Coordinates of C-alpha atoms and ligand atoms in Angstrom, one line a residue:
X10 CA 0.0 0.0 0.0
X11 CA 1.4 3.4 -0.9
X12 CA 1.9 6.1 1.8
X13 CA -0.8 8.3 0.5
X14 CA -3.5 5.6 0.7
X15 CA -2.2 4.5 4.1
X16 CA -2.5 8.1 5.4
X17 CA -6.0 8.5 3.9
X18 CA -7.2 5.2 5.6
X19 CA -5.5 6.0 8.9
X20 CA -7.3 9.3 9.1
X21 CA -10.8 7.7 9.1
X22 CA -12.8 7.1 12.3
X23 CA -12.5 3.4 13.2
X24 CA -13.7 0.8 12.8
X25 CA -14.5 1.2 9.1
X26 CA -14.5 -0.7 5.9
X27 CA -13.0 1.0 2.9
X28 CA -13.8 -0.2 -0.6
X29 CA -11.5 0.7 -3.5
X30 CA -13.3 2.0 -6.5
X31 CA -10.2 1.6 -8.6
X32 CA -9.6 -2.0 -7.6
X33 CA -13.3 -3.0 -8.2
X34 CA -13.1 -1.5 -11.7
X35 CA -9.7 -3.2 -12.4
X36 CA -11.3 -6.6 -11.4
X37 CA -14.4 -5.8 -13.5
X38 CA -12.3 -5.1 -16.5
X39 CA -10.7 -8.5 -16.3
X40 CA -14.2 -10.1 -16.0
X41 CA -15.5 -8.0 -18.8
X42 CA -12.8 -9.5 -21.1
X43 CA -14.8 -12.7 -20.8
X44 CA -18.0 -11.0 -21.7
X45 CA -16.3 -10.2 -25.0
X46 CA -16.1 -13.9 -25.8
X47 CA -19.8 -14.1 -25.5
X48 CA -19.9 -15.4 -22.0
X49 CA -22.0 -13.5 -19.4
X50 CA -20.6 -12.6 -16.0
X51 CA -22.8 -11.9 -13.0
X52 CA -22.0 -10.5 -9.6
X53 CA -22.8 -13.1 -6.9
X54 CA -24.2 -10.7 -4.3
X55 CA -23.7 -13.2 -1.4
X56 CA -19.9 -12.2 -1.4
X57 CA -20.3 -8.5 -1.9
X58 CA -23.5 -6.4 -1.8
X59 CA -22.0 -2.9 -1.6
X60 CA -24.6 -1.5 -3.8
X61 CA -23.2 2.0 -4.0
X62 CA -20.8 0.3 -6.5
X63 CA -23.5 -1.5 -8.5
X64 CA -23.7 1.2 -11.1
X65 CA -19.9 0.9 -11.7
X66 CA -20.0 -2.9 -11.7
X67 CA -23.0 -2.9 -14.1
X68 CA -20.9 -1.0 -16.7
X69 CA -18.8 -4.2 -17.1
X70 CA -20.9 -7.2 -16.0
X71 CA -24.3 -8.5 -17.3
X72 CA -26.1 -8.4 -13.9
X73 CA -26.4 -9.9 -10.6
X74 CA -27.2 -13.3 -9.1
X75 CA -29.0 -13.8 -5.8
X76 CA -29.4 -16.4 -3.1
X77 CA -33.1 -15.5 -2.4
X78 CA -35.7 -12.7 -2.7
X79 CA -33.8 -10.0 -0.8
X80 CA -30.6 -10.2 -2.8
X81 CA -32.7 -10.5 -6.0
X82 CA -34.6 -7.3 -5.2
X83 CA -31.3 -5.5 -4.3
X84 CA -29.8 -6.5 -7.6
X85 CA -32.9 -5.5 -9.5
X86 CA -33.2 -2.1 -7.7
X87 CA -29.6 -1.2 -7.7
X88 CA -28.1 -2.6 -10.8
X89 CA -31.2 -3.3 -12.8
X90 CA -29.6 -5.6 -15.4
X91 CA -30.0 -9.3 -15.6
X92 CA -31.3 -10.7 -12.4
X93 CA -30.8 -14.4 -11.5
X94 CA -31.6 -16.4 -8.4
X95 CA -30.7 -19.8 -7.0
X96 CA -31.7 -21.1 -3.6
X97 CA -31.9 -24.6 -2.1
X98 CA -35.6 -24.0 -1.7
X99 CA -38.0 -21.1 -2.2
X100 CA -40.9 -20.1 -0.1
X101 CA -44.2 -19.8 -2.0
X102 CA -44.7 -16.1 -1.4
X103 CA -41.1 -15.4 -2.4
X104 CA -41.5 -17.4 -5.7
X105 CA -44.4 -15.2 -6.8
X106 CA -42.3 -12.0 -6.3
X107 CA -39.2 -13.6 -7.9
X108 CA -41.1 -14.6 -11.0
X109 CA -41.8 -10.9 -11.4
X110 CA -38.2 -9.7 -11.2
X111 CA -35.9 -12.5 -12.3
X112 CA -34.6 -13.5 -15.7
X113 CA -33.3 -16.9 -14.5
X114 CA -34.7 -19.0 -11.7
X115 CA -32.6 -22.0 -10.8
X116 CA -34.1 -24.9 -8.8
X117 CA -32.2 -27.2 -6.5
X118 CA -34.6 -30.2 -6.7
X119 CA -37.1 -31.8 -8.9
X120 CA -39.7 -31.4 -6.3
X121 CA -39.1 -27.6 -6.2
X122 CA -39.2 -27.5 -10.0
X123 CA -42.5 -29.3 -10.2
X124 CA -44.0 -27.2 -7.4
X125 CA -43.1 -23.9 -9.1
X126 CA -43.0 -24.5 -12.8
X127 CA -46.8 -23.7 -13.1
X128 CA -46.2 -20.4 -11.1
X129 CA -43.6 -19.4 -13.5
X130 CA -45.7 -20.5 -16.6
X131 CA -48.4 -18.2 -15.2
X132 CA -46.1 -15.3 -14.8
X133 CA -44.7 -15.8 -18.2
X134 CA -48.2 -16.0 -19.8
X135 CA -48.8 -12.6 -18.1
X136 CA -45.9 -11.1 -20.0
X137 CA -43.0 -12.4 -17.8
X138 CA -39.8 -13.7 -19.2
X139 CA -38.3 -16.2 -16.7
X140 CA -36.0 -18.9 -17.9
X141 CA -35.9 -22.0 -15.7
X142 CA -32.8 -23.9 -14.8
X143 CA -31.8 -26.8 -12.6
X144 CA -28.8 -27.0 -10.4
X145 CA -26.9 -30.2 -11.0
X146 CA -24.4 -31.9 -8.7
X147 CA -21.5 -33.3 -10.7
X148 CA -20.3 -35.3 -7.6
X149 CA -16.8 -34.3 -8.4
X150 CA -14.9 -32.7 -5.6
X151 CA -11.9 -30.6 -6.5
X152 CA -11.2 -29.2 -3.0
X153 CA -10.5 -30.4 0.4
X154 CA -12.6 -28.1 2.7
X155 CA -15.9 -29.9 3.2
X156 CA -17.8 -26.8 4.4
X157 CA -17.2 -25.2 1.0
X158 CA -17.6 -28.4 -1.1
X159 CA -21.1 -28.8 -2.7
X160 CA -19.9 -32.2 -3.9
X161 CA -19.2 -33.6 -0.5
X162 CA -21.0 -36.8 0.4
X163 CA -24.7 -36.2 1.3
X164 CA -24.6 -32.6 0.0
X165 CA -28.0 -31.1 -0.4
X166 CA -26.8 -28.8 -3.3
X167 CA -27.9 -29.8 -6.7
X168 CA -29.4 -32.8 -8.5
X169 CA -27.2 -35.9 -9.1
X170 CA -27.1 -37.4 -12.5
X171 CA -28.9 -40.6 -11.4
X172 CA -31.8 -38.6 -10.1
X173 CA -32.1 -36.6 -13.2
X174 CA -31.9 -39.7 -15.5
X175 CA -34.6 -41.6 -13.6
X176 CA -36.9 -38.6 -13.8
X177 CA -36.3 -37.4 -17.4
X178 CA -34.5 -40.4 -19.1
X179 CA -32.3 -38.1 -21.2
X180 CA -35.0 -35.6 -22.3
X181 CA -35.6 -32.3 -20.4
X182 CA -39.1 -30.8 -20.3
X183 CA -39.4 -28.0 -22.6
X184 CA -39.6 -25.3 -19.9
X185 CA -36.1 -26.2 -18.6
X186 CA -33.8 -24.0 -20.5
X187 CA -30.6 -24.2 -18.5
X188 CA -28.4 -26.1 -16.1
X189 CA -26.3 -24.7 -13.3
X190 CA -23.4 -26.1 -11.4
X191 CA -21.4 -24.5 -8.6
X192 CA -18.6 -26.6 -7.1
X193 CA -15.6 -24.4 -6.8
X194 CA -14.2 -22.1 -4.1
X195 CA -11.2 -19.8 -4.7
X196 CA -10.1 -22.1 -7.5
X197 CA -8.2 -21.9 -10.8
X198 CA -9.2 -22.8 -14.4
X199 CA -7.9 -26.4 -14.4
X200 CA -10.4 -27.3 -11.7
X201 CA -13.2 -25.8 -13.8
X202 CA -12.0 -27.7 -16.9
X203 CA -11.8 -31.0 -14.9
X204 CA -15.3 -30.4 -13.4
X205 CA -16.8 -29.7 -16.8
X206 CA -15.2 -33.0 -18.1
X207 CA -17.3 -34.8 -15.5
X208 CA -20.4 -32.8 -16.3
X209 CA -20.0 -33.7 -20.0
X210 CA -19.8 -37.3 -19.1
X211 CA -22.6 -37.6 -16.5
X212 CA -25.0 -35.1 -18.1
X213 CA -24.2 -35.6 -21.8
X214 CA -27.8 -35.8 -23.3
X215 CA -29.0 -32.7 -21.4
X216 CA -26.1 -30.4 -22.6
X217 CA -27.4 -30.6 -26.1
X218 CA -30.9 -29.4 -25.1
X219 CA -30.1 -26.3 -23.0
X220 CA -29.9 -22.7 -24.0
X221 CA -27.5 -21.7 -21.2
X222 CA -25.1 -23.3 -18.7
X223 CA -24.3 -21.5 -15.6
X224 CA -20.9 -22.6 -14.2
X225 CA -21.4 -20.9 -10.8
X226 CA -18.8 -19.0 -8.8
X227 CA -15.6 -19.8 -7.0
X228 CA -13.5 -18.9 -10.0
X229 CA -10.6 -16.9 -8.6
X230 CA -10.3 -15.1 -11.9
X231 CA -8.8 -11.8 -10.7
X232 CA -6.2 -13.4 -8.5
X233 CA -2.6 -12.8 -9.7
X234 CA -1.4 -15.9 -11.5
X235 CA -4.9 -17.2 -12.4
X236 CA -4.8 -19.1 -15.7
X237 CA -6.9 -16.6 -17.6
X238 CA -5.8 -17.8 -21.0
X239 CA -6.8 -21.4 -20.2
X240 CA -10.3 -20.1 -19.0
X241 CA -10.7 -18.1 -22.2
X242 CA -9.8 -21.0 -24.5
X243 CA -12.0 -23.4 -22.5
X244 CA -15.0 -21.0 -22.6
X245 CA -14.7 -20.4 -26.3
X246 CA -14.4 -24.1 -27.0
X247 CA -17.4 -25.1 -24.9
X248 CA -19.6 -22.4 -26.4
X249 CA -18.5 -23.3 -29.9
X250 CA -19.1 -27.0 -29.3
X251 CA -22.6 -26.7 -27.7
X252 CA -23.9 -23.3 -28.9
X253 CA -25.3 -22.4 -25.4
X254 CA -24.5 -19.3 -23.5
X255 CA -22.2 -19.7 -20.6
X256 CA -22.8 -17.8 -17.4
X257 CA -20.2 -17.3 -14.7
X258 CA -21.2 -15.8 -11.4
X259 CA -18.2 -15.0 -9.3
X260 CA -18.5 -13.2 -6.0
X261 CA -15.0 -13.0 -4.7
X262 CA -13.4 -12.3 -8.0
X263 CA -15.4 -9.1 -8.4
X264 CA -14.1 -7.6 -5.2
X265 CA -11.0 -9.5 -4.5
X266 CA -8.4 -7.4 -2.7
X267 CA -10.7 -4.4 -3.1
X268 CA -11.2 -3.3 0.5
X269 CA -9.8 -2.9 4.0
X270 CA -11.0 -2.9 7.5
X271 CA -9.4 -0.1 9.4
X272 CA -9.2 -0.6 13.2
X273 CA -7.9 1.3 16.1
X274 CA -5.7 0.1 19.0
X275 CA -7.7 0.7 22.1
X276 CA -5.5 -1.1 24.7
X277 CA -2.4 -3.3 25.0
X278 CA -2.4 -6.1 27.6
X279 CA 0.4 -8.5 28.4
X280 CA 0.0 -12.2 29.4
X281 CA 2.9 -14.2 28.2
X282 CA 2.9 -11.9 25.1
X283 CA 1.7 -8.5 24.1
X284 CA -1.9 -8.5 23.0
X285 CA -3.6 -5.6 21.1
X286 CA -7.2 -4.9 21.9
X287 CA -8.7 -3.5 18.7
X288 CA -12.1 -1.9 18.0
X289 CA -12.6 -4.3 15.2
X290 CA -13.6 -7.9 15.8
X291 CA -13.0 -11.2 14.0
X292 CA -16.3 -12.6 15.3
X293 CA -18.4 -9.5 14.3
X294 CA -16.6 -7.8 11.4
X295 CA -14.6 -10.5 9.6
X296 CA -16.3 -13.8 10.6
X297 CA -14.6 -15.8 7.9
X298 CA -11.3 -15.4 9.7
X299 CA -12.8 -17.7 12.4
X300 CA -15.1 -19.7 10.1
X301 CA -12.9 -20.4 7.1
X302 CA -10.5 -20.1 9.0
X303 CA -7.8 -17.8 7.5
X304 CA -5.2 -15.2 8.4
X305 CA -6.0 -11.8 6.8
X306 CA -3.1 -9.7 5.5
X307 CA -2.2 -6.7 7.7
X308 CA -0.6 -3.6 6.3
X309 CA 3.0 -3.6 7.7
X310 CA 2.3 -6.8 9.5
X311 CA 4.4 -10.0 9.1
X312 CA 4.4 -13.6 10.5
X313 CA 5.3 -13.6 14.2
X314 CA 8.9 -12.9 15.1
X315 CA 9.9 -11.9 11.6
X316 CA 10.1 -8.3 12.7
X317 CA 11.2 -7.2 16.2
X318 CA 7.7 -6.5 17.7
X319 CA 5.2 -9.3 17.8
X320 CA 1.6 -8.9 19.0
X321 CA -1.5 -11.0 19.2
X322 CA -4.4 -9.1 17.5
X323 CA -7.7 -9.4 19.3
X324 CA -10.8 -7.5 19.9
X325 CA -13.0 -5.6 22.4
X326 CA -15.6 -8.4 22.6
X327 CA -15.7 -10.8 25.5
X328 CA -15.3 -13.9 23.3
X329 CA -12.0 -15.5 24.3
X330 CA -11.5 -16.8 20.8
X331 CA -12.0 -13.4 19.1
X332 CA -8.4 -13.4 18.0
X333 CA -7.3 -12.5 14.5
X334 CA -3.8 -13.9 14.7
X335 CA -0.2 -13.1 15.7
X336 CA 1.7 -10.6 13.7
X337 CA 5.1 -8.8 13.9
X338 CA 5.8 -5.2 13.1
X339 CA 9.0 -3.1 12.5
X340 CA 8.2 -0.7 15.3
X341 CA 6.3 -0.9 18.6
X342 CA 2.5 -0.5 18.3
X343 CA 1.0 2.2 20.6
X344 CA -2.6 2.8 21.9
X345 CA -4.2 5.0 19.3
X346 CA -2.4 3.5 16.3
X347 CA -4.3 2.1 13.4
X348 CA -4.2 -1.6 12.2
X349 CA -5.4 -2.1 8.6
X350 CA -6.6 -5.5 7.5
X351 CA -6.5 -6.3 3.8
X352 CA -8.9 -8.1 1.4
X353 CA -11.9 -7.1 3.5
X354 CA -14.4 -6.3 0.8
X355 CA -15.6 -9.8 0.3
X356 CA -17.6 -11.9 2.8
X357 CA -17.2 -9.2 5.4
X358 CA -20.0 -6.5 5.2
X359 CA -22.4 -9.2 4.1
X360 CA -21.7 -11.3 7.1
X361 CA -21.1 -8.9 9.9
X362 CA -23.2 -8.7 13.1
X363 CA -23.6 -6.7 16.3
X364 CA -22.8 -9.5 18.8
X365 CA -21.7 -8.1 22.1
X366 CA -23.4 -4.8 21.1
X367 CA -20.4 -4.1 18.9
X368 CA -21.0 -1.3 16.4
X369 CA -21.1 -2.1 12.7
X370 CA -18.1 -0.4 10.9
X371 CA -18.9 2.5 8.7
X372 CA -18.4 2.0 5.0
X373 CA -16.2 4.3 3.0
X374 CA -15.2 4.5 -0.6
X375 CA -11.7 5.1 -1.7
X376 CA -12.1 6.9 -4.9
X377 CA -9.8 6.8 -7.9
X378 CA -8.5 10.3 -7.1
X379 CA -7.3 9.0 -3.7
X380 CA -9.9 10.7 -1.6
X381 CA -12.3 8.9 0.7
X382 CA -16.0 9.3 0.9
X383 CA -18.4 8.1 3.6
X384 CA -21.1 5.8 2.1
X385 CA -22.9 4.7 5.2
X386 CA -22.6 5.0 8.9
X387 CA -24.3 2.8 11.4
X388 CA -25.4 3.4 15.0
X389 CA -27.3 2.2 18.0
X390 CA -30.6 2.0 16.0
X391 CA -29.0 -0.6 13.7
X392 CA -28.2 -2.7 16.8
X393 CA -31.6 -2.2 18.5
X394 CA -33.6 -2.5 15.2
X395 CA -32.9 -6.2 14.8
X396 CA -33.7 -7.1 18.4
X397 CA -36.9 -6.9 20.4
Ligands
PLP9 C1 -21.2 -18.7 -3.3 C2 -21.8 -18.8 -4.6 C3 -21.3 -18.0 -5.7 C4 -20.1 -17.1 -5.5 O1 -18.9 -17.7 -5.1 P1 -17.5 -17.0 -5.0 O2 -16.7 -18.1 -4.3 O3 -17.7 -15.8 -4.1 O4 -17.1 -16.7 -6.3 C5 -21.8 -18.2 -6.9 N1 -22.9 -19.1 -7.1 C6 -23.4 -19.8 -6.1 C7 -24.5 -20.7 -6.4 C8 -22.8 -19.7 -4.9 O5 -23.4 -20.5 -3.9

């Protein structure tokens, strides 16, 4: 991080998230290069729902995808381009609303499809234009972490080939226009190619009948070193071979490395080592640090003992395990200093909470000219408003 950005971030009231407009645009430009191949790219709002940036993202991507009614409404209201939804199940009232706003609705089971296909037919007869898809489960794991593996044994996510075959015997009903698979998490193009190889084998007859194939998210396309050329060649080949439109719906890749969480050092205690008490919390403001788990990058922070001054970074909550990790620094940290966590745009704001009565961090934009702008501040009412 350059000095000017660091100063700008350190001057903000803490805790706060700061989203980089420039980095979002850079990521979107890379994703847009896939659109030029004829592929459509959607923002998976589950990872990043900072809608102040939807107009910018919408300049480059085809639209949004949602995990249910609320995200679908947000995408429709704030980006207004293609609106897709997939959920393991839909409530009846939600389906009626979704049929009015979505372009694609993807079902997770044959029971859900049968339940709602008449609702969609009715909406379409009344002037709607919803395209129906089914989520399939290729039963092909390419990752180790079971919590993020939709192909793990007994997964509820997607229809396995056997179930599809015994229902349809190789012929899809005419109102099913697409298939959807989502099996990756922070993965590179070879995993997608291998997964599609399995899809081609297990779901062969259906691939010839669909208008679109959605390859889900988990593609770490904007990560340095991602095999973008392989992805491009693969997509071009698949679209050429089958003639359907390919959709990708990355979440992480849109906002990868595009934000920070700035925190203030409130106290330093010593118990076998020096421990910083920050006004940001892993549990409340970066839950993936504990859930995934992972070690977030810290500006100017290194592995323990690499630099002369090592600290445990923890928080103001009373949860003993609310610890971000141990980091070393060049110079001693003092009360009042700022600690800046990196890669905090994704799976942070969408997951945060007010456990312990912790305030929600404000959200700032780092604009391309280097200045910062407050997008949203939260207060006591946001805490009290979700309780009763
Ligand atoms: C989580 C999810 C995504 C986005 O995944 P990323 O890892 O953030 O790219 C896309 N589609 C579906 C169905 C998902 O569950």
